[in-house]
Amino acid sequence: MKYSYIAADEEQYDPSSFSEGVPVKARYRHAGNQFDAGNPFIEALPLPREGRDTLLAYTRTIPDTGIRKGQSRADAILKVSLLRQLRFPLPFHQELEDECYAAIVNSYRDRHVIGDTDIDLKIVNQNQTTITHQILAGDIASATDAGFHMIGYSGCGKSSALQILFANYPQYIIHEGPDHTRIPQITYLVVTCQPNSNFRALYESIGHAIDRALGNITPVYEYEIQKAAGLAGKAERVRRYIEQFAIGIIVFDEIQLIDFGSTRENSFEGLMTLANQTKVAMAVVGTEDAYDKMFTNLRTSRRLGGEILASSYCEDRTYFNVLVTSLFRYQWFGAPVALTEGMADALYQASAGIVDQLIGIYMYMQIDFLRAAGKPVVDEEYIRRTVDRHYPGIQGVLTDMRNPLNDKKRAAIARVANEEMTKVLDSAKQERFKAEITAGMDAVAADKRKIDAVIDAITTVTDAYNTKTIEKEAVSVLKTRQAAGMSDKELTRRVMERLKNRHTDRRPRARKASKVMDEKHIVMKNFLEEDTGI
């Protein structure tokens, strides 16, 4: 394959242009080492972010904080909901960037293209079929390539980190070879495991992820895997697709939701066999509850590569203080509230340092303050009351977070609290809309009366336009700045001017109309000229 390289200082891809299901034409950058030189599947990959770029990528702020003069309580509560959009750089993010890039590169090192122009392989992209003649096969004799496994408490930021990580990669790349040959490359798939699902469902979910990557609204590859008989048949279909689409890495998120107990002991081993056959990298992301279930032996752990402890930052009080300080920049308390050491301690004791838990508590602090009849004092005691009210029983499970059972109990309490918060936010939306209705009903009623008057005046003198057409033009006039204080007669005149510039709604007559002004036109003329004296 012949291809050209981009300049060293040139952007390889613009991540803002990535769109699900839309193929990206490969752009190549010289490999960093001689082992990967000339490998298009590696040289088409963007480099991992580093340093400041990583900090910027994993940081998301929110605008327009604080209560403005005249702002309603419902509006303020809805602004508080924006806190869920906050993202902070966490200590494991750089390790995740590096481990994932290394895993994808390793997955392409021991693979080679096999092609035959007499064999047509169908690719269904956006439910349109094209043809390719190649696959990317793994070298069976080579050692199994490693991926990674990321373990941490529920809510510590694993899934959101994956989303930001892969926003840097084009998911579906097209390599153009000689004679306009097109070779597909799916760089990554993220498969979110479903509660109580088994490995049959997991294989089908891989097909669903392939369909999403290719933009197939009507399932194609998921359906093909569903049709396959037994785990072995489904695994074989997945193997074919890994080779056909040159898939770099498959990440299984929320792996603890898989029902390991209801499947055969070698089911997870079947995924490892796929990795050995195809050299695709495998990664799993989940809570510590899944660790022992996945890694029944050292061999499985080693084949999933390095371990990323996503929740290790939760034990770092210095870093937690940085998080809380950043969070307190967003306030709807009316008067600014200064963060004290005691308040930081109370928040740590109630969140165990888990960022999602911390944000949830802080949101309730704001919401309770906004809903209170009298404005309470925001201090460490206020924080404890907020936690007791919305997260009852959580203190009892935070004493030993190393116990996976406690993490499950904490996540269940937090889930109930989040559901209640959703109800509060939904109520605020309705409250705000009720205020808009109250403020706008009189104005809307006045406009409706004017529109009815215009329709009545025009239809009295002509049947050239139906009522919907007249109403549409009247609404357009009322939206202009000049409409304020406009009389019914002036509004009718403006609407008639607009109607004259469009075709009549009435079908043309077979013979020309008489030039003699009939009674209807005389009435309209008098109506429009009544106030002008013309």
mmCIF file of C-alpha atoms in Angstrom, residues 15 17 51 117 131 143 155 173 212 230 292 316 356-357 404 415 418 422 427 430 444 451 471 487 505 520 528 530:
data_model
loop_
_atom_site.group_PDB
_atom_site.id
_atom_site.type_symbol
_atom_site.label_atom_id
_atom_site.label_comp_id
_atom_site.label_asym_id
_atom_site.label_seq_id
_atom_site.Cartn_x
_atom_site.Cartn_y
_atom_site.Cartn_z
ATOM 1 C CA PRO A 15 -11.602 15.337 16.822
ATOM 2 C CA SER A 17 -15.298 16.414 13.143
ATOM 3 C CA GLY A 51 0.645 16.835 29.969
ATOM 4 C CA THR A 117 -9.504 -9.801 -5.368
ATOM 5 C CA ILE A 131 -17.027 -4.359 -0.979
ATOM 6 C CA ALA A 143 2.352 -14.155 21.972
ATOM 7 C CA GLY A 155 -18.822 6.556 40.504
ATOM 8 C CA ILE A 173 -10.919 4.748 9.484
ATOM 9 C CA ARG A 212 -22.960 1.682 15.997
ATOM 10 C CA GLY A 230 -24.148 -21.505 20.816
ATOM 11 C CA ASP A 292 -12.030 -12.111 41.630
ATOM 12 C CA ASP A 316 -5.533 11.119 48.784
ATOM 13 C CA ASP A 356 -19.573 11.402 41.706
ATOM 14 C CA GLN A 357 -20.659 11.050 45.331
ATOM 15 C CA PRO A 404 -16.802 -4.761 47.466
ATOM 16 C CA ARG A 415 -28.754 5.595 43.012
ATOM 17 C CA ASN A 418 -30.003 10.452 42.265
ATOM 18 C CA THR A 422 -34.135 13.746 39.072
ATOM 19 C CA SER A 427 -40.434 19.509 39.122
ATOM 20 C CA GLN A 430 -42.469 22.264 35.254
ATOM 21 C CA VAL A 444 -50.587 35.215 23.541
ATOM 22 C CA ILE A 451 -54.943 37.241 14.263
ATOM 23 C CA GLU A 471 -52.636 33.169 10.059
ATOM 24 C CA SER A 487 -53.730 48.494 15.299
ATOM 25 C CA ASP A 505 -54.357 29.569 -2.549
ATOM 26 C CA LYS A 520 -66.051 42.588 -1.802
ATOM 27 C CA LEU A 528 -58.038 49.838 4.632
ATOM 28 C CA GLU A 530 -60.921 54.342 6.691
#
